[in-house]
Amino acid sequence: MKSQLQLNKLNSFKEKVYSFSFANYPSTSRIHKLQNFSSLNSIYVKRDDELGFGASGSKLRKYLSLIPFLIQNKYHEVIVIGGAYSNNILTASQLLIENNIQPILFLPEIKNENRRGNFLLTSLLIDKNNIHFLNQSDFSSLNLIIENYCQHKKEKGINVGIIQEGANMKEALPGALSLCFDIIKNERDNNIEFNHIFVDSGTGLMAISLILGFSYLNKNTKIHVLQVAGHKDEFNNSIQFYLDYFQKQFQIQINTLSDYELYFPSSAKSFGSTNASIFKSIIDICRNNGIITDPIYSAKLFHEGKKIIEKNDLQGNILFIHSGGGLSLFGFQNELFKYYNKYCDSN
Ligand SMILES: *Cc1c(COP(=O)(O)O)cnc(C)c1O
């Protein structure tokens, strides 16, 4: 962002994004060096985990614009769809209740003995009458079930909104774009420019917003995306969808997309799965870097990112986004204890 022209472009882009209503959640986080991570001395971490305790990181950014949208629509209830242990369900539940909107959860069936971790926390927030458990055949007719639910409520004068899985919605894009502006602020404050950024991806919206923002600003940073969920095609379709929406919504043009690359976990490949090497990484990152990471997103990102840096001999300034989600660790106490005994308490 050196020339005046680039600065003007950044400022007018920012103005367009912030012309949407934004909630006043924290949206700036610090960066610091990641010590003892690899032989490179120029690896940094962005502490989006510090944006909050209950709601943190990527999710909090998406809700910066999504919650004001739901409030403006005067919904009495909002349906939230997702997995029982989902960070999004847990985040949405907190923020909706705070705003006096009743969350209605649509979750896959789950046994009571599996009420732990995020699902246990969500159960503290939401009465069981407002949780609808669906079996597999219900999921194949989910749209119809939701339509019926909304219609039934409408007849009673109750206005119902919907949050899609992972809050992957266009109304969350302005909030998600705050990450792009915050990284540019970090660069300016620290007098540094990043050559590579590592970010994790579930639905892809956070990573996509970063790619779109950097593309529009012609930033010369390669974005390395670790896709912990979904397929390559889904990500690429989604980027096309959001590219079209972005250009229409902000009335601006992206000529070429920034350089980005998709990776998949080489270890504990399927979404939500974990294994010994992921827990070993969690312990290593604790001991070497003083950072607590969750096994679903961040530990996988650091684990895989380190391999990618070494394999490709990446150079320059590198940034890892710690996207938050630490509360899910609460569901892995037995594993943490097991691997503590295995790796830390051997004498
Ligand atoms: C949801 C989530 C992500 C992924 O965000 P997407 O926009 O769905 O790709 C990353 N990290 C954490 C901790 C999350 O909860």
Tab-separated table of C-alpha atoms and ligand atoms in Angstrom:
chain	number	residue	atom	x	y	z
A	1	MET	CA	0.000	0.000	0.000
A	2	LYS	CA	2.667	2.458	-0.931
A	3	SER	CA	1.318	4.831	-3.516
A	4	GLN	CA	-1.417	7.352	-2.943
A	5	LEU	CA	-3.474	5.642	-5.606
A	6	GLN	CA	-3.383	2.332	-3.747
A	7	LEU	CA	-4.213	4.068	-0.495
A	8	ASN	CA	-7.227	5.731	-2.081
A	9	LYS	CA	-8.358	2.399	-3.462
A	10	LEU	CA	-8.065	0.793	-0.037
A	11	ASN	CA	-9.974	3.590	1.662
A	12	SER	CA	-12.855	3.660	-0.789
A	13	PHE	CA	-13.093	-0.155	-0.665
A	14	LYS	CA	-13.177	-0.013	3.126
A	15	GLU	CA	-15.882	2.619	3.007
A	16	LYS	CA	-18.046	0.406	0.795
A	17	VAL	CA	-17.644	-2.609	3.058
A	18	TYR	CA	-18.294	-0.630	6.252
A	19	SER	CA	-21.389	0.986	4.741
A	20	PHE	CA	-23.135	-2.208	5.874
A	21	SER	CA	-24.283	-2.242	9.491
A	22	PHE	CA	-21.583	-3.703	11.703
A	23	ALA	CA	-21.900	-4.957	15.260
A	24	ASN	CA	-19.346	-3.553	17.687
A	25	TYR	CA	-17.557	-6.861	18.337
A	26	PRO	CA	-13.756	-6.790	18.558
A	27	SER	CA	-12.370	-6.945	15.027
A	28	THR	CA	-8.694	-6.145	15.345
A	29	SER	CA	-6.137	-8.612	16.614
A	30	ARG	CA	-2.371	-8.477	17.015
A	31	ILE	CA	0.353	-10.405	15.250
A	32	HIS	CA	3.542	-11.679	16.804
A	33	LYS	CA	6.488	-13.842	15.842
A	34	LEU	CA	6.130	-17.579	16.124
A	35	GLN	CA	9.312	-18.655	17.944
A	36	ASN	CA	10.911	-22.076	17.577
A	37	PHE	CA	8.487	-23.109	14.835
A	38	SER	CA	10.877	-23.736	11.986
A	39	SER	CA	14.355	-22.695	10.922
A	40	LEU	CA	12.833	-19.567	9.365
A	41	ASN	CA	12.940	-16.498	11.553
A	42	SER	CA	10.094	-14.654	9.875
A	43	ILE	CA	6.964	-16.626	10.732
A	44	TYR	CA	4.166	-14.755	12.454
A	45	VAL	CA	0.795	-15.643	13.895
A	46	LYS	CA	-2.318	-13.490	13.849
A	47	ARG	CA	-4.197	-13.897	17.102
A	48	ASP	CA	-7.816	-13.914	15.964
A	49	ASP	CA	-8.322	-16.373	18.840
A	50	GLU	CA	-7.999	-13.323	21.079
A	51	LEU	CA	-11.080	-11.670	19.566
A	52	GLY	CA	-13.152	-13.412	22.219
A	53	PHE	CA	-13.713	-16.301	24.600
A	54	GLY	CA	-17.171	-17.686	23.801
A	55	ALA	CA	-17.302	-16.422	20.248
A	56	SER	CA	-13.913	-16.009	18.608
A	57	GLY	CA	-11.934	-15.752	15.417
A	58	SER	CA	-13.509	-16.358	12.042
A	59	LYS	CA	-16.996	-16.827	13.399
A	60	LEU	CA	-17.031	-13.538	15.254
A	61	ARG	CA	-15.920	-11.747	12.070
A	62	LYS	CA	-18.730	-13.273	9.989
A	63	TYR	CA	-21.297	-12.266	12.595
A	64	LEU	CA	-20.083	-8.652	12.550
A	65	SER	CA	-22.418	-8.117	9.595
A	66	LEU	CA	-24.720	-11.150	9.872
A	67	ILE	CA	-26.184	-10.294	13.293
A	68	PRO	CA	-27.146	-6.717	12.284
A	69	PHE	CA	-28.835	-8.193	9.188
A	70	LEU	CA	-30.895	-10.565	11.355
A	71	ILE	CA	-31.810	-7.751	13.748
A	72	GLN	CA	-32.875	-5.477	10.897
A	73	ASN	CA	-35.175	-8.216	9.621
A	74	LYS	CA	-36.856	-8.324	13.025
A	75	TYR	CA	-36.720	-12.097	13.270
A	76	HIS	CA	-38.200	-13.492	16.463
A	77	GLU	CA	-36.552	-16.845	15.896
A	78	VAL	CA	-33.584	-17.918	13.801
A	79	ILE	CA	-33.015	-21.504	12.650
A	80	VAL	CA	-29.389	-22.616	12.821
A	81	ILE	CA	-28.350	-25.721	10.908
A	82	GLY	CA	-25.198	-27.722	11.541
A	83	GLY	CA	-23.410	-30.473	13.420
A	84	ALA	CA	-23.907	-30.954	17.162
A	85	TYR	CA	-20.300	-29.971	17.939
A	86	SER	CA	-20.201	-27.102	15.459
A	87	ASN	CA	-18.419	-23.895	16.463
A	88	ASN	CA	-20.992	-22.034	14.398
A	89	ILE	CA	-23.978	-23.426	16.320
A	90	LEU	CA	-22.293	-22.491	19.591
A	91	THR	CA	-21.393	-18.993	18.392
A	92	ALA	CA	-24.798	-18.288	16.826
A	93	SER	CA	-26.582	-19.447	19.979
A	94	GLN	CA	-24.669	-16.977	22.127
A	95	LEU	CA	-25.027	-13.996	19.833
A	96	LEU	CA	-28.723	-14.584	19.078
A	97	ILE	CA	-29.666	-14.941	22.744
A	98	GLU	CA	-27.699	-11.790	23.526
A	99	ASN	CA	-29.912	-10.003	21.013
A	100	ASN	CA	-33.118	-11.515	22.315
A	101	ILE	CA	-33.654	-13.676	19.240
A	102	GLN	CA	-34.598	-17.299	19.943
A	103	PRO	CA	-32.211	-19.806	18.286
A	104	ILE	CA	-33.906	-22.919	16.885
A	105	LEU	CA	-31.364	-25.637	16.225
A	106	PHE	CA	-31.637	-28.336	13.582
A	107	LEU	CA	-29.044	-30.961	14.444
A	108	PRO	CA	-28.338	-34.573	13.546
A	109	GLU	CA	-29.557	-37.098	16.120
A	110	ILE	CA	-27.070	-37.615	18.911
A	111	LYS	CA	-27.018	-39.837	21.986
A	112	ASN	CA	-27.276	-38.233	25.389
A	113	GLU	CA	-23.968	-39.777	26.477
A	114	ASN	CA	-22.336	-37.797	23.668
A	115	ARG	CA	-23.440	-34.542	25.207
A	116	ARG	CA	-19.948	-33.129	25.683
A	117	GLY	CA	-17.691	-30.374	24.381
A	118	ASN	CA	-19.372	-27.762	22.215
A	119	PHE	CA	-22.645	-29.693	22.278
A	120	LEU	CA	-22.716	-29.645	26.076
A	121	LEU	CA	-22.055	-25.896	26.059
A	122	THR	CA	-24.766	-25.393	23.437
A	123	SER	CA	-27.149	-27.425	25.641
A	124	LEU	CA	-26.532	-24.961	28.455
A	125	LEU	CA	-27.639	-22.170	26.114
A	126	ILE	CA	-30.656	-23.750	24.404
A	127	ASP	CA	-33.652	-25.527	25.916
A	128	LYS	CA	-34.282	-28.979	24.433
A	129	ASN	CA	-37.670	-27.866	23.108
A	130	ASN	CA	-35.798	-25.590	20.719
A	131	ILE	CA	-33.496	-28.313	19.432
A	132	HIS	CA	-34.866	-30.434	16.585
A	133	PHE	CA	-32.977	-33.681	16.106
A	134	LEU	CA	-33.083	-35.007	12.581
A	135	ASN	CA	-32.392	-38.503	11.308
A	136	GLN	CA	-30.804	-39.200	7.942
A	137	SER	CA	-34.021	-39.245	5.960
A	138	ASP	CA	-35.066	-35.955	7.576
A	139	PHE	CA	-31.867	-34.415	6.223
A	140	SER	CA	-32.791	-35.379	2.677
A	141	SER	CA	-35.986	-33.344	3.064
A	142	LEU	CA	-34.479	-30.612	5.228
A	143	ASN	CA	-35.727	-27.754	3.044
A	144	LEU	CA	-39.298	-28.992	3.279
A	145	ILE	CA	-39.068	-29.433	7.048
A	146	ILE	CA	-37.757	-25.901	7.432
A	147	GLU	CA	-40.417	-24.511	5.106
A	148	ASN	CA	-43.143	-26.199	7.156
A	149	TYR	CA	-41.655	-24.924	10.374
A	150	CYS	CA	-41.523	-21.348	9.090
A	151	GLN	CA	-45.049	-21.541	7.668
A	152	HIS	CA	-46.425	-22.876	10.940
A	153	LYS	CA	-44.750	-20.030	12.855
A	154	LYS	CA	-45.840	-17.442	10.336
A	155	GLU	CA	-49.464	-18.347	10.979
A	156	LYS	CA	-48.827	-17.438	14.599
A	157	GLY	CA	-47.243	-14.136	13.611
A	158	ILE	CA	-43.706	-15.328	14.370
A	159	ASN	CA	-41.039	-14.237	11.920
A	160	VAL	CA	-38.315	-16.876	11.376
A	161	GLY	CA	-34.872	-16.406	9.807
A	162	ILE	CA	-32.227	-18.971	8.861
A	163	ILE	CA	-28.478	-19.242	9.353
A	164	GLN	CA	-26.951	-21.685	6.896
A	165	GLU	CA	-24.350	-24.249	7.902
A	166	GLY	CA	-21.130	-22.523	8.947
A	167	ALA	CA	-22.811	-19.099	8.501
A	168	ASN	CA	-21.761	-19.396	4.879
A	169	MET	CA	-24.027	-16.568	3.645
A	170	LYS	CA	-23.564	-13.452	1.591
A	171	GLU	CA	-24.666	-11.311	4.553
A	172	ALA	CA	-21.569	-12.545	6.399
A	173	LEU	CA	-19.169	-11.408	3.650
A	174	PRO	CA	-18.751	-7.772	4.775
A	175	GLY	CA	-17.858	-8.960	8.284
A	176	ALA	CA	-15.508	-11.615	6.903
A	177	LEU	CA	-13.714	-8.926	4.865
A	178	SER	CA	-12.661	-7.257	8.123
A	179	LEU	CA	-9.854	-9.850	8.251
A	180	CYS	CA	-8.354	-8.461	5.066
A	181	PHE	CA	-8.351	-4.891	6.426
A	182	ASP	CA	-7.002	-6.020	9.772
A	183	ILE	CA	-4.055	-7.843	8.169
A	184	ILE	CA	-3.232	-4.692	6.194
A	185	LYS	CA	-3.356	-2.757	9.465
A	186	ASN	CA	-0.997	-5.309	11.064
A	187	GLU	CA	1.379	-4.902	8.137
A	188	ARG	CA	1.352	-1.148	8.457
A	189	ASP	CA	1.721	-1.136	12.254
A	190	ASN	CA	4.623	-3.581	12.112
A	191	ASN	CA	6.223	-2.226	8.963
A	192	ILE	CA	6.185	-5.587	7.261
A	193	GLU	CA	4.605	-7.197	4.205
A	194	PHE	CA	3.573	-10.819	4.137
A	195	ASN	CA	4.626	-13.004	1.221
A	196	HIS	CA	2.572	-15.985	2.370
A	197	ILE	CA	-0.537	-16.375	4.490
A	198	PHE	CA	-1.867	-19.672	5.849
A	199	VAL	CA	-5.569	-19.881	6.611
A	200	ASP	CA	-7.881	-22.776	7.448
A	201	SER	CA	-11.156	-23.377	5.649
A	202	GLY	CA	-14.432	-25.071	6.552
A	203	THR	CA	-17.121	-23.683	4.277
A	204	GLY	CA	-14.411	-21.511	2.721
A	205	LEU	CA	-16.016	-18.123	3.280
A	206	MET	CA	-13.216	-16.693	5.443
A	207	ALA	CA	-10.477	-17.802	3.056
A	208	ILE	CA	-12.499	-16.647	0.046
A	209	SER	CA	-13.088	-13.207	1.529
A	210	LEU	CA	-9.349	-12.865	2.021
A	211	ILE	CA	-8.621	-13.938	-1.550
A	212	LEU	CA	-11.224	-11.513	-2.934
A	213	GLY	CA	-10.067	-8.584	-0.804
A	214	PHE	CA	-6.407	-9.117	-1.690
A	215	SER	CA	-7.262	-9.645	-5.349
A	216	TYR	CA	-9.122	-6.354	-5.559
A	217	LEU	CA	-6.238	-4.569	-3.826
A	218	ASN	CA	-3.673	-6.312	-6.088
A	219	LYS	CA	-1.797	-7.519	-3.058
A	220	ASN	CA	1.155	-9.656	-3.844
A	221	THR	CA	0.650	-12.279	-1.150
A	222	LYS	CA	0.138	-15.969	-1.752
A	223	ILE	CA	-2.752	-17.433	0.232
A	224	HIS	CA	-2.355	-21.054	1.311
A	225	VAL	CA	-5.719	-22.559	2.217
A	226	LEU	CA	-5.994	-25.733	4.285
A	227	GLN	CA	-9.379	-27.203	3.525
A	228	VAL	CA	-10.355	-29.177	6.623
A	229	ALA	CA	-13.842	-29.792	5.196
A	230	GLY	CA	-15.387	-30.212	1.783
A	231	HIS	CA	-13.981	-30.755	-1.699
A	232	LYS	CA	-11.902	-28.674	-4.031
A	233	ASP	CA	-14.876	-28.236	-6.373
A	234	GLU	CA	-17.025	-26.840	-3.590
A	235	PHE	CA	-14.367	-24.271	-2.761
A	236	ASN	CA	-13.918	-23.262	-6.387
A	237	ASN	CA	-17.682	-23.000	-6.971
A	238	SER	CA	-18.001	-20.961	-3.843
A	239	ILE	CA	-15.242	-18.569	-4.875
A	240	GLN	CA	-17.062	-18.013	-8.179
A	241	PHE	CA	-20.337	-17.335	-6.349
A	242	TYR	CA	-18.768	-14.834	-3.965
A	243	LEU	CA	-16.701	-13.211	-6.727
A	244	ASP	CA	-19.916	-12.429	-8.636
A	245	TYR	CA	-21.657	-11.213	-5.504
A	246	PHE	CA	-18.646	-9.126	-4.422
A	247	GLN	CA	-18.422	-7.341	-7.767
A	248	LYS	CA	-22.137	-6.661	-7.918
A	249	GLN	CA	-22.531	-5.642	-4.318
A	250	PHE	CA	-19.586	-3.279	-4.136
A	251	GLN	CA	-19.757	-2.203	-7.784
A	252	ILE	CA	-16.081	-2.959	-8.305
A	253	GLN	CA	-14.126	-5.187	-10.628
A	254	ILE	CA	-11.592	-7.907	-9.893
A	255	ASN	CA	-9.446	-8.519	-12.949
A	256	THR	CA	-7.368	-11.452	-11.791
A	257	LEU	CA	-7.594	-13.522	-8.646
A	258	SER	CA	-4.662	-13.450	-6.242
A	259	ASP	CA	-2.396	-16.441	-6.134
A	260	TYR	CA	-3.915	-19.074	-3.863
A	261	GLU	CA	-3.462	-22.786	-3.358
A	262	LEU	CA	-5.672	-25.421	-1.742
A	263	TYR	CA	-4.304	-28.167	0.475
A	264	PHE	CA	-5.923	-31.017	2.350
A	265	PRO	CA	-4.834	-32.436	5.704
A	266	SER	CA	-2.378	-35.285	5.208
A	267	SER	CA	-3.239	-36.492	8.691
A	268	ALA	CA	-6.732	-36.936	10.215
A	269	LYS	CA	-8.185	-36.141	6.812
A	270	SER	CA	-11.930	-36.095	7.334
A	271	PHE	CA	-13.656	-33.139	8.953
A	272	GLY	CA	-13.747	-33.434	12.725
A	273	SER	CA	-11.355	-36.384	12.869
A	274	THR	CA	-8.246	-36.297	15.032
A	275	ASN	CA	-5.294	-38.577	15.674
A	276	ALA	CA	-2.061	-38.888	17.656
A	277	SER	CA	-0.054	-36.560	15.417
A	278	ILE	CA	-2.637	-33.765	15.736
A	279	PHE	CA	-2.551	-34.042	19.529
A	280	LYS	CA	1.245	-34.176	19.411
A	281	SER	CA	1.105	-30.905	17.430
A	282	ILE	CA	-1.205	-29.340	20.009
A	283	ILE	CA	1.307	-30.191	22.746
A	284	ASP	CA	4.295	-29.011	20.672
A	285	ILE	CA	2.629	-25.678	19.884
A	286	CYS	CA	1.820	-25.247	23.580
A	287	ARG	CA	5.381	-25.997	24.675
A	288	ASN	CA	7.259	-24.167	21.923
A	289	ASN	CA	4.976	-21.263	21.159
A	290	GLY	CA	2.754	-20.790	24.192
A	291	ILE	CA	-0.399	-21.014	22.072
A	292	ILE	CA	-3.382	-23.274	22.702
A	293	THR	CA	-4.938	-24.644	19.511
A	294	ASP	CA	-8.007	-26.769	18.808
A	295	PRO	CA	-7.705	-30.127	17.003
A	296	ILE	CA	-10.345	-29.410	14.329
A	297	TYR	CA	-8.944	-26.287	12.674
A	298	SER	CA	-5.893	-24.529	14.066
A	299	ALA	CA	-3.717	-27.484	15.098
A	300	LYS	CA	-4.241	-28.968	11.642
A	301	LEU	CA	-3.295	-25.646	10.049
A	302	PHE	CA	-0.041	-25.338	11.994
A	303	HIS	CA	0.750	-29.024	11.524
A	304	GLU	CA	0.216	-28.953	7.768
A	305	GLY	CA	1.564	-25.425	7.263
A	306	LYS	CA	4.903	-26.355	8.764
A	307	LYS	CA	5.215	-29.271	6.328
A	308	ILE	CA	4.263	-27.062	3.365
A	309	ILE	CA	6.847	-24.433	4.309
A	310	GLU	CA	9.589	-27.033	4.582
A	311	LYS	CA	8.626	-29.031	1.518
A	312	ASN	CA	8.417	-25.976	-0.730
A	313	ASP	CA	11.240	-24.108	0.977
A	314	LEU	CA	9.024	-21.042	1.322
A	315	GLN	CA	10.867	-17.794	2.018
A	316	GLY	CA	9.988	-14.310	3.156
A	317	ASN	CA	7.440	-13.228	5.730
A	318	ILE	CA	4.831	-15.833	6.555
A	319	LEU	CA	1.629	-15.372	8.550
A	320	PHE	CA	-0.575	-18.021	10.132
A	321	ILE	CA	-4.132	-17.016	11.030
A	322	HIS	CA	-5.164	-18.517	14.356
A	323	SER	CA	-8.889	-18.566	13.659
A	324	GLY	CA	-10.057	-19.282	17.233
A	325	GLY	CA	-12.434	-22.098	18.125
A	326	GLY	CA	-10.586	-23.067	21.308
A	327	LEU	CA	-13.721	-24.027	23.229
A	328	SER	CA	-13.995	-27.241	21.241
A	329	LEU	CA	-10.978	-28.511	23.221
A	330	PHE	CA	-13.394	-28.968	26.093
A	331	GLY	CA	-14.740	-32.030	24.230
A	332	PHE	CA	-11.315	-33.677	24.022
A	333	GLN	CA	-10.275	-33.970	27.655
A	334	ASN	CA	-9.800	-37.748	27.517
A	335	GLU	CA	-7.593	-37.480	24.445
A	336	LEU	CA	-5.572	-34.643	25.932
A	337	PHE	CA	-5.028	-36.658	29.082
A	338	LYS	CA	-4.014	-39.734	27.100
A	339	TYR	CA	-1.511	-37.876	24.950
A	340	TYR	CA	-0.224	-35.894	27.902
A	341	ASN	CA	0.660	-39.212	29.523
A	342	LYS	CA	2.159	-40.514	26.319
A	343	TYR	CA	4.259	-37.522	25.301
A	344	CYS	CA	4.852	-35.407	28.404
A	345	ASP	CA	4.909	-37.710	31.388
A	346	SER	CA	7.107	-40.517	30.128
A	347	ASN	CA	9.586	-40.487	33.022
B	1	LIG	C1	-15.722	-21.996	11.161
B	1	LIG	C2	-14.290	-21.942	11.448
B	1	LIG	C3	-13.343	-21.802	10.422
B	1	LIG	C4	-13.688	-21.834	8.961
B	1	LIG	O1	-14.450	-20.789	8.482
B	1	LIG	P1	-15.137	-20.933	7.051
B	1	LIG	O2	-15.520	-19.555	6.699
B	1	LIG	O3	-16.336	-21.832	7.233
B	1	LIG	O4	-14.169	-21.548	6.118
B	1	LIG	C5	-12.010	-21.748	10.777
B	1	LIG	N1	-11.627	-21.807	12.058
B	1	LIG	C6	-12.501	-21.930	13.073
B	1	LIG	C7	-12.006	-22.003	14.464
B	1	LIG	C8	-13.859	-22.004	12.803
B	1	LIG	O5	-14.727	-22.152	13.806
